[in-house]
Amino acid sequence: DIQMTQSPPSVSASVGDRVTITCRASQGVSNWLAWYQQKPGKAPQLLIYTASTLQSGVPSRFSGSGSGTDFTLTISNLQPEDFATYYCQQTNSLPLTFGGGTKVEIK
Amino acid sequence: QLQLQESGPGLVKPSETLSLICIVSGGSISSGTSYWGWIRQPPGRGLEWIGNIYHSGSTYYNTSLQSRVTISVDTSKNQFSLKLSSLTAADTAVYYCARAWGWLRPYDYWGQGTLVTVSS
């Protein structure tokens, strides 16, 4: 199984900040990497797929990059509605696996 | 707009079998290249993929759960189902159903999730 490791587990930031979350795969997944946002009590929402493609309706302040084993999710100009937990997921091979999550908290 | 809705018991006893249904509306479960999946999330923890099914009935399971999981589809009712046997407290989680638009694609539509507690 491909292990997905996210860092940091949590980050404190202020509105307007730039936040960067990393995701590392235990083996190469090409660009088959997705990012989700999850708010408390809600289902995850797809933000980005194939490492850098923005899902329809997702604000352009979200961006993704990387390939192979190392990936990054960047939130520019953090907004109040962005405080949530973010998960990466590899879709390169079965079993599909998720990172442990990164909680973006208000400083 | 595609919508998914999970239904099933909120409380199940240890050693019993969990049965959940995901009802799909706003689109056909048989259309296109969609794969339909189950994902779970223990309270306060991360996401775990359980498995996927295609409308033809082809299934793909997480190896960690494979011996206990069955996913099936009923195209006439536009729904798919999850059965998880030999439950323990470790199976307590919010269970989500979701749609992936293709093979090894991420999930773009999710149900709201249903909390299942395993307890006597």
PDB file of C-alpha atoms in Angstrom:
ATOM      1  CA  ASP A   1       0.000   0.000   0.000  1.00  0.00           C
ATOM      2  CA  ILE A   2       1.133   3.564  -0.674  1.00  0.00           C
ATOM      3  CA  GLN A   3       1.455   5.563   2.537  1.00  0.00           C
ATOM      4  CA  MET A   4       0.606   9.256   2.384  1.00  0.00           C
ATOM      5  CA  THR A   5       2.236  11.532   4.960  1.00  0.00           C
ATOM      6  CA  GLN A   6       1.044  15.083   5.441  1.00  0.00           C
ATOM      7  CA  SER A   7       2.823  17.869   7.262  1.00  0.00           C
ATOM      8  CA  PRO A   8       2.318  19.724   9.398  1.00  0.00           C
ATOM      9  CA  PRO A   9      -0.528  18.027  11.292  1.00  0.00           C
ATOM     10  CA  SER A  10      -1.823  21.478  12.152  1.00  0.00           C
ATOM     11  CA  VAL A  11      -1.025  25.069  11.341  1.00  0.00           C
ATOM     12  CA  SER A  12      -2.163  28.319  12.918  1.00  0.00           C
ATOM     13  CA  ALA A  13      -2.651  31.208  10.556  1.00  0.00           C
ATOM     14  CA  SER A  14      -4.412  34.529  10.194  1.00  0.00           C
ATOM     15  CA  VAL A  15      -6.820  35.800   7.583  1.00  0.00           C
ATOM     16  CA  GLY A  16      -4.797  36.998   4.618  1.00  0.00           C
ATOM     17  CA  ASP A  17      -1.870  34.638   5.268  1.00  0.00           C
ATOM     18  CA  ARG A  18      -0.389  32.206   2.791  1.00  0.00           C
ATOM     19  CA  VAL A  19      -0.489  28.596   3.985  1.00  0.00           C
ATOM     20  CA  THR A  20       1.440  25.672   2.523  1.00  0.00           C
ATOM     21  CA  ILE A  21       0.673  22.022   3.266  1.00  0.00           C
ATOM     22  CA  THR A  22       2.836  19.176   2.048  1.00  0.00           C
ATOM     23  CA  CYS A  23       2.008  15.581   1.211  1.00  0.00           C
ATOM     24  CA  ARG A  24       4.589  12.877   0.632  1.00  0.00           C
ATOM     25  CA  ALA A  25       3.897   9.483  -0.916  1.00  0.00           C
ATOM     26  CA  SER A  26       5.873   6.397   0.086  1.00  0.00           C
ATOM     27  CA  GLN A  27       6.309   5.627  -3.608  1.00  0.00           C
ATOM     28  CA  GLY A  28       5.756   7.544  -6.796  1.00  0.00           C
ATOM     29  CA  VAL A  29       2.168   8.304  -7.765  1.00  0.00           C
ATOM     30  CA  SER A  30       2.945  10.391 -10.864  1.00  0.00           C
ATOM     31  CA  ASN A  31       0.444  13.263 -10.668  1.00  0.00           C
ATOM     32  CA  TRP A  32      -2.449  11.143  -9.386  1.00  0.00           C
ATOM     33  CA  LEU A  33      -2.904  13.220  -6.274  1.00  0.00           C
ATOM     34  CA  ALA A  34      -6.049  14.940  -5.019  1.00  0.00           C
ATOM     35  CA  TRP A  35      -6.705  17.406  -2.218  1.00  0.00           C
ATOM     36  CA  TYR A  36      -9.899  17.682  -0.177  1.00  0.00           C
ATOM     37  CA  GLN A  37     -11.204  20.190   2.347  1.00  0.00           C
ATOM     38  CA  GLN A  38     -13.313  19.005   5.259  1.00  0.00           C
ATOM     39  CA  LYS A  39     -15.203  21.167   7.722  1.00  0.00           C
ATOM     40  CA  PRO A  40     -16.496  19.812  11.048  1.00  0.00           C
ATOM     41  CA  GLY A  41     -19.519  17.570  10.640  1.00  0.00           C
ATOM     42  CA  LYS A  42     -19.368  17.736   6.853  1.00  0.00           C
ATOM     43  CA  ALA A  43     -18.205  15.457   4.073  1.00  0.00           C
ATOM     44  CA  PRO A  44     -14.890  16.185   2.358  1.00  0.00           C
ATOM     45  CA  GLN A  45     -15.023  18.422  -0.712  1.00  0.00           C
ATOM     46  CA  LEU A  46     -12.712  17.945  -3.668  1.00  0.00           C
ATOM     47  CA  LEU A  47     -10.438  20.941  -4.235  1.00  0.00           C
ATOM     48  CA  ILE A  48      -7.729  19.772  -6.610  1.00  0.00           C
ATOM     49  CA  TYR A  49      -7.061  16.665  -8.718  1.00  0.00           C
ATOM     50  CA  THR A  50      -4.163  15.441 -10.822  1.00  0.00           C
ATOM     51  CA  ALA A  51      -1.964  17.430  -8.432  1.00  0.00           C
ATOM     52  CA  SER A  52      -2.721  20.872  -9.834  1.00  0.00           C
ATOM     53  CA  THR A  53      -6.126  20.939 -11.546  1.00  0.00           C
ATOM     54  CA  LEU A  54      -8.655  23.072  -9.710  1.00  0.00           C
ATOM     55  CA  GLN A  55     -12.064  21.473  -9.313  1.00  0.00           C
ATOM     56  CA  SER A  56     -14.907  23.512 -10.777  1.00  0.00           C
ATOM     57  CA  GLY A  57     -16.123  26.196  -8.393  1.00  0.00           C
ATOM     58  CA  VAL A  58     -13.021  26.179  -6.175  1.00  0.00           C
ATOM     59  CA  PRO A  59     -11.528  29.642  -5.603  1.00  0.00           C
ATOM     60  CA  SER A  60      -8.282  30.410  -7.395  1.00  0.00           C
ATOM     61  CA  ARG A  61      -6.505  31.138  -4.093  1.00  0.00           C
ATOM     62  CA  PHE A  62      -6.135  27.357  -3.836  1.00  0.00           C
ATOM     63  CA  SER A  63      -3.321  25.832  -5.856  1.00  0.00           C
ATOM     64  CA  GLY A  64      -1.500  22.532  -5.998  1.00  0.00           C
ATOM     65  CA  SER A  65       1.843  21.394  -7.301  1.00  0.00           C
ATOM     66  CA  GLY A  66       4.183  18.438  -7.362  1.00  0.00           C
ATOM     67  CA  SER A  67       4.638  15.062  -8.957  1.00  0.00           C
ATOM     68  CA  GLY A  68       6.122  11.722  -8.081  1.00  0.00           C
ATOM     69  CA  THR A  69       6.316  11.621  -4.291  1.00  0.00           C
ATOM     70  CA  ASP A  70       6.167  15.247  -3.126  1.00  0.00           C
ATOM     71  CA  PHE A  71       3.155  17.508  -3.372  1.00  0.00           C
ATOM     72  CA  THR A  72       2.052  20.873  -2.051  1.00  0.00           C
ATOM     73  CA  LEU A  73      -1.271  22.564  -1.443  1.00  0.00           C
ATOM     74  CA  THR A  74      -1.055  26.350  -1.132  1.00  0.00           C
ATOM     75  CA  ILE A  75      -3.793  28.639   0.076  1.00  0.00           C
ATOM     76  CA  SER A  76      -3.065  32.260  -0.753  1.00  0.00           C
ATOM     77  CA  ASN A  77      -4.820  35.068   1.053  1.00  0.00           C
ATOM     78  CA  LEU A  78      -6.468  32.780   3.615  1.00  0.00           C
ATOM     79  CA  GLN A  79     -10.157  33.502   4.112  1.00  0.00           C
ATOM     80  CA  PRO A  80     -12.336  32.791   7.184  1.00  0.00           C
ATOM     81  CA  GLU A  81     -14.125  29.978   5.333  1.00  0.00           C
ATOM     82  CA  ASP A  82     -10.792  28.229   4.683  1.00  0.00           C
ATOM     83  CA  PHE A  83     -10.289  27.186   8.300  1.00  0.00           C
ATOM     84  CA  ALA A  84     -10.779  23.445   7.977  1.00  0.00           C
ATOM     85  CA  THR A  85      -8.899  20.157   7.721  1.00  0.00           C
ATOM     86  CA  TYR A  86      -7.216  19.257   4.445  1.00  0.00           C
ATOM     87  CA  TYR A  87      -6.489  15.752   3.177  1.00  0.00           C
ATOM     88  CA  CYS A  88      -4.431  14.480   0.280  1.00  0.00           C
ATOM     89  CA  GLN A  89      -5.344  11.248  -1.530  1.00  0.00           C
ATOM     90  CA  GLN A  90      -3.396   9.202  -4.025  1.00  0.00           C
ATOM     91  CA  THR A  91      -5.407   7.737  -6.891  1.00  0.00           C
ATOM     92  CA  ASN A  92      -2.482   6.087  -8.649  1.00  0.00           C
ATOM     93  CA  SER A  93      -3.200   2.574  -7.436  1.00  0.00           C
ATOM     94  CA  LEU A  94      -5.415   0.489  -5.206  1.00  0.00           C
ATOM     95  CA  PRO A  95      -5.942   0.609  -2.324  1.00  0.00           C
ATOM     96  CA  LEU A  96      -6.700   4.306  -2.505  1.00  0.00           C
ATOM     97  CA  THR A  97      -5.071   5.988   0.472  1.00  0.00           C
ATOM     98  CA  PHE A  98      -5.386   9.316   2.233  1.00  0.00           C
ATOM     99  CA  GLY A  99      -2.968  11.416   4.217  1.00  0.00           C
ATOM    100  CA  GLY A 100      -3.580  11.918   7.907  1.00  0.00           C
ATOM    101  CA  GLY A 101      -4.879  15.446   7.463  1.00  0.00           C
ATOM    102  CA  THR A 102      -3.714  18.986   8.221  1.00  0.00           C
ATOM    103  CA  LYS A 103      -5.892  21.215  10.352  1.00  0.00           C
ATOM    104  CA  VAL A 104      -5.723  24.911   9.503  1.00  0.00           C
ATOM    105  CA  GLU A 105      -6.634  26.844  12.621  1.00  0.00           C
ATOM    106  CA  ILE A 106      -7.180  30.492  13.407  1.00  0.00           C
ATOM    107  CA  LYS A 107      -4.196  32.182  15.042  1.00  0.00           C
TER     108      LYS A 107
ATOM    109  CA  GLN B   1     -27.022  17.980  -9.561  1.00  0.00           C
ATOM    110  CA  LEU B   2     -25.985  14.543  -8.394  1.00  0.00           C
ATOM    111  CA  GLN B   3     -26.906  13.748  -4.800  1.00  0.00           C
ATOM    112  CA  LEU B   4     -25.993  10.788  -2.619  1.00  0.00           C
ATOM    113  CA  GLN B   5     -27.668   9.829   0.633  1.00  0.00           C
ATOM    114  CA  GLU B   6     -26.606   7.113   3.045  1.00  0.00           C
ATOM    115  CA  SER B   7     -29.121   5.206   5.115  1.00  0.00           C
ATOM    116  CA  GLY B   8     -28.809   2.514   7.727  1.00  0.00           C
ATOM    117  CA  PRO B   9     -28.730   1.820  11.452  1.00  0.00           C
ATOM    118  CA  GLY B  10     -26.828   4.136  13.735  1.00  0.00           C
ATOM    119  CA  LEU B  11     -26.087   1.435  16.304  1.00  0.00           C
ATOM    120  CA  VAL B  12     -24.920  -2.100  15.659  1.00  0.00           C
ATOM    121  CA  LYS B  13     -23.808  -4.790  18.085  1.00  0.00           C
ATOM    122  CA  PRO B  14     -20.314  -6.308  18.098  1.00  0.00           C
ATOM    123  CA  SER B  15     -19.911  -9.375  15.889  1.00  0.00           C
ATOM    124  CA  GLU B  16     -22.955  -8.383  13.810  1.00  0.00           C
ATOM    125  CA  THR B  17     -23.055  -7.206  10.197  1.00  0.00           C
ATOM    126  CA  LEU B  18     -23.485  -3.578   9.196  1.00  0.00           C
ATOM    127  CA  SER B  19     -25.681  -2.872   6.192  1.00  0.00           C
ATOM    128  CA  LEU B  20     -25.761   0.566   4.586  1.00  0.00           C
ATOM    129  CA  ILE B  21     -27.417   1.806   1.431  1.00  0.00           C
ATOM    130  CA  CYS B  22     -26.455   4.792  -0.696  1.00  0.00           C
ATOM    131  CA  ILE B  23     -29.305   6.223  -2.738  1.00  0.00           C
ATOM    132  CA  VAL B  24     -28.227   8.168  -5.818  1.00  0.00           C
ATOM    133  CA  SER B  25     -30.446  10.895  -7.245  1.00  0.00           C
ATOM    134  CA  GLY B  26     -30.030  13.485  -9.969  1.00  0.00           C
ATOM    135  CA  GLY B  27     -28.293  11.021 -12.280  1.00  0.00           C
ATOM    136  CA  SER B  28     -28.140   7.380 -13.245  1.00  0.00           C
ATOM    137  CA  ILE B  29     -25.836   5.049 -11.395  1.00  0.00           C
ATOM    138  CA  SER B  30     -25.323   3.236 -14.714  1.00  0.00           C
ATOM    139  CA  SER B  31     -24.309   6.224 -16.787  1.00  0.00           C
ATOM    140  CA  GLY B  32     -20.855   7.045 -18.016  1.00  0.00           C
ATOM    141  CA  THR B  33     -17.703   5.846 -16.353  1.00  0.00           C
ATOM    142  CA  SER B  34     -18.622   6.569 -12.736  1.00  0.00           C
ATOM    143  CA  TYR B  35     -17.361   4.424  -9.913  1.00  0.00           C
ATOM    144  CA  TRP B  36     -19.212   4.391  -6.624  1.00  0.00           C
ATOM    145  CA  GLY B  37     -17.346   4.130  -3.355  1.00  0.00           C
ATOM    146  CA  TRP B  38     -17.502   3.841   0.401  1.00  0.00           C
ATOM    147  CA  ILE B  39     -15.130   5.710   2.693  1.00  0.00           C
ATOM    148  CA  ARG B  40     -15.171   5.831   6.482  1.00  0.00           C
ATOM    149  CA  GLN B  41     -13.815   8.137   9.155  1.00  0.00           C
ATOM    150  CA  PRO B  42     -13.510   7.123  12.828  1.00  0.00           C
ATOM    151  CA  PRO B  43     -14.378   9.958  15.215  1.00  0.00           C
ATOM    152  CA  GLY B  44     -11.588  12.538  15.298  1.00  0.00           C
ATOM    153  CA  ARG B  45      -9.466  10.627  12.805  1.00  0.00           C
ATOM    154  CA  GLY B  46      -8.645  10.488   9.103  1.00  0.00           C
ATOM    155  CA  LEU B  47     -10.278   8.950   6.066  1.00  0.00           C
ATOM    156  CA  GLU B  48     -10.094   5.271   5.120  1.00  0.00           C
ATOM    157  CA  TRP B  49     -11.096   3.927   1.736  1.00  0.00           C
ATOM    158  CA  ILE B  50     -13.328   0.837   1.964  1.00  0.00           C
ATOM    159  CA  GLY B  51     -13.982   0.014  -1.672  1.00  0.00           C
ATOM    160  CA  ASN B  52     -15.511   0.879  -5.045  1.00  0.00           C
ATOM    161  CA  ILE B  53     -18.039  -0.645  -7.385  1.00  0.00           C
ATOM    162  CA  TYR B  54     -18.833  -0.114 -11.053  1.00  0.00           C
ATOM    163  CA  HIS B  55     -22.402  -0.374 -12.337  1.00  0.00           C
ATOM    164  CA  SER B  56     -21.481  -3.672 -13.999  1.00  0.00           C
ATOM    165  CA  GLY B  57     -20.907  -5.085 -10.536  1.00  0.00           C
ATOM    166  CA  SER B  58     -17.105  -5.128 -10.602  1.00  0.00           C
ATOM    167  CA  THR B  59     -15.797  -4.481  -7.110  1.00  0.00           C
ATOM    168  CA  TYR B  60     -12.511  -3.288  -5.630  1.00  0.00           C
ATOM    169  CA  TYR B  61     -11.858  -3.560  -1.911  1.00  0.00           C
ATOM    170  CA  ASN B  62      -9.275  -2.324   0.545  1.00  0.00           C
ATOM    171  CA  THR B  63      -7.124  -5.331   1.314  1.00  0.00           C
ATOM    172  CA  SER B  64      -7.306  -4.492   5.028  1.00  0.00           C
ATOM    173  CA  LEU B  65     -11.083  -5.049   5.009  1.00  0.00           C
ATOM    174  CA  GLN B  66     -11.501  -7.414   2.078  1.00  0.00           C
ATOM    175  CA  SER B  67     -12.407 -10.468   4.122  1.00  0.00           C
ATOM    176  CA  ARG B  68     -15.316  -8.634   5.781  1.00  0.00           C
ATOM    177  CA  VAL B  69     -16.639  -6.323   3.054  1.00  0.00           C
ATOM    178  CA  THR B  70     -19.222  -6.750   0.339  1.00  0.00           C
ATOM    179  CA  ILE B  71     -20.308  -3.903  -1.930  1.00  0.00           C
ATOM    180  CA  SER B  72     -23.176  -4.434  -4.341  1.00  0.00           C
ATOM    181  CA  VAL B  73     -25.197  -2.340  -6.777  1.00  0.00           C
ATOM    182  CA  ASP B  74     -28.887  -2.298  -7.667  1.00  0.00           C
ATOM    183  CA  THR B  75     -29.218  -0.359 -10.901  1.00  0.00           C
ATOM    184  CA  SER B  76     -33.020  -0.719 -10.897  1.00  0.00           C
ATOM    185  CA  LYS B  77     -33.187   1.235  -7.644  1.00  0.00           C
ATOM    186  CA  ASN B  78     -30.243   3.533  -8.490  1.00  0.00           C
ATOM    187  CA  GLN B  79     -28.458   2.594  -5.299  1.00  0.00           C
ATOM    188  CA  PHE B  80     -25.476   0.679  -4.018  1.00  0.00           C
ATOM    189  CA  SER B  81     -24.845  -1.009  -0.706  1.00  0.00           C
ATOM    190  CA  LEU B  82     -22.161  -1.840   1.835  1.00  0.00           C
ATOM    191  CA  LYS B  83     -22.064  -4.852   4.107  1.00  0.00           C
ATOM    192  CA  LEU B  84     -19.343  -5.118   6.750  1.00  0.00           C
ATOM    193  CA  SER B  85     -19.300  -8.228   8.902  1.00  0.00           C
ATOM    194  CA  SER B  86     -17.800  -9.252  12.252  1.00  0.00           C
ATOM    195  CA  LEU B  87     -17.977  -5.762  13.625  1.00  0.00           C
ATOM    196  CA  THR B  88     -15.866  -4.508  16.511  1.00  0.00           C
ATOM    197  CA  ALA B  89     -15.625  -1.150  18.252  1.00  0.00           C
ATOM    198  CA  ALA B  90     -12.856  -0.233  15.807  1.00  0.00           C
ATOM    199  CA  ASP B  91     -15.483  -0.103  13.051  1.00  0.00           C
ATOM    200  CA  THR B  92     -17.228   2.819  14.757  1.00  0.00           C
ATOM    201  CA  ALA B  93     -17.035   5.635  12.225  1.00  0.00           C
ATOM    202  CA  VAL B  94     -18.867   8.011   9.969  1.00  0.00           C
ATOM    203  CA  TYR B  95     -19.482   6.118   6.734  1.00  0.00           C
ATOM    204  CA  TYR B  96     -19.612   8.089   3.495  1.00  0.00           C
ATOM    205  CA  CYS B  97     -20.700   7.048   0.045  1.00  0.00           C
ATOM    206  CA  ALA B  98     -19.204   8.931  -2.880  1.00  0.00           C
ATOM    207  CA  ARG B  99     -18.827   9.076  -6.677  1.00  0.00           C
ATOM    208  CA  ALA B 100     -15.633   9.042  -8.679  1.00  0.00           C
ATOM    209  CA  TRP B 101     -16.043  10.089 -12.310  1.00  0.00           C
ATOM    210  CA  GLY B 102     -13.716   7.436 -13.625  1.00  0.00           C
ATOM    211  CA  TRP B 103     -11.286   4.643 -12.847  1.00  0.00           C
ATOM    212  CA  LEU B 104      -8.810   5.799 -10.188  1.00  0.00           C
ATOM    213  CA  ARG B 105     -10.320   9.240 -10.138  1.00  0.00           C
ATOM    214  CA  PRO B 106     -11.014  11.205  -6.940  1.00  0.00           C
ATOM    215  CA  TYR B 107     -14.446  11.566  -5.390  1.00  0.00           C
ATOM    216  CA  ASP B 108     -16.311  14.641  -6.572  1.00  0.00           C
ATOM    217  CA  TYR B 109     -19.709  13.947  -5.017  1.00  0.00           C
ATOM    218  CA  TRP B 110     -20.200  12.753  -1.449  1.00  0.00           C
ATOM    219  CA  GLY B 111     -23.114  11.845   0.767  1.00  0.00           C
ATOM    220  CA  GLN B 112     -23.489  13.666   4.058  1.00  0.00           C
ATOM    221  CA  GLY B 113     -22.231  10.644   5.976  1.00  0.00           C
ATOM    222  CA  THR B 114     -23.848   8.470   8.599  1.00  0.00           C
ATOM    223  CA  LEU B 115     -22.416   7.709  12.021  1.00  0.00           C
ATOM    224  CA  VAL B 116     -22.335   4.043  12.878  1.00  0.00           C
ATOM    225  CA  THR B 117     -21.554   3.078  16.455  1.00  0.00           C
ATOM    226  CA  VAL B 118     -20.609  -0.492  17.311  1.00  0.00           C
ATOM    227  CA  SER B 119     -21.613  -1.172  20.886  1.00  0.00           C
ATOM    228  CA  SER B 120     -23.551  -3.697  22.896  1.00  0.00           C
TER     229      SER B 120
END
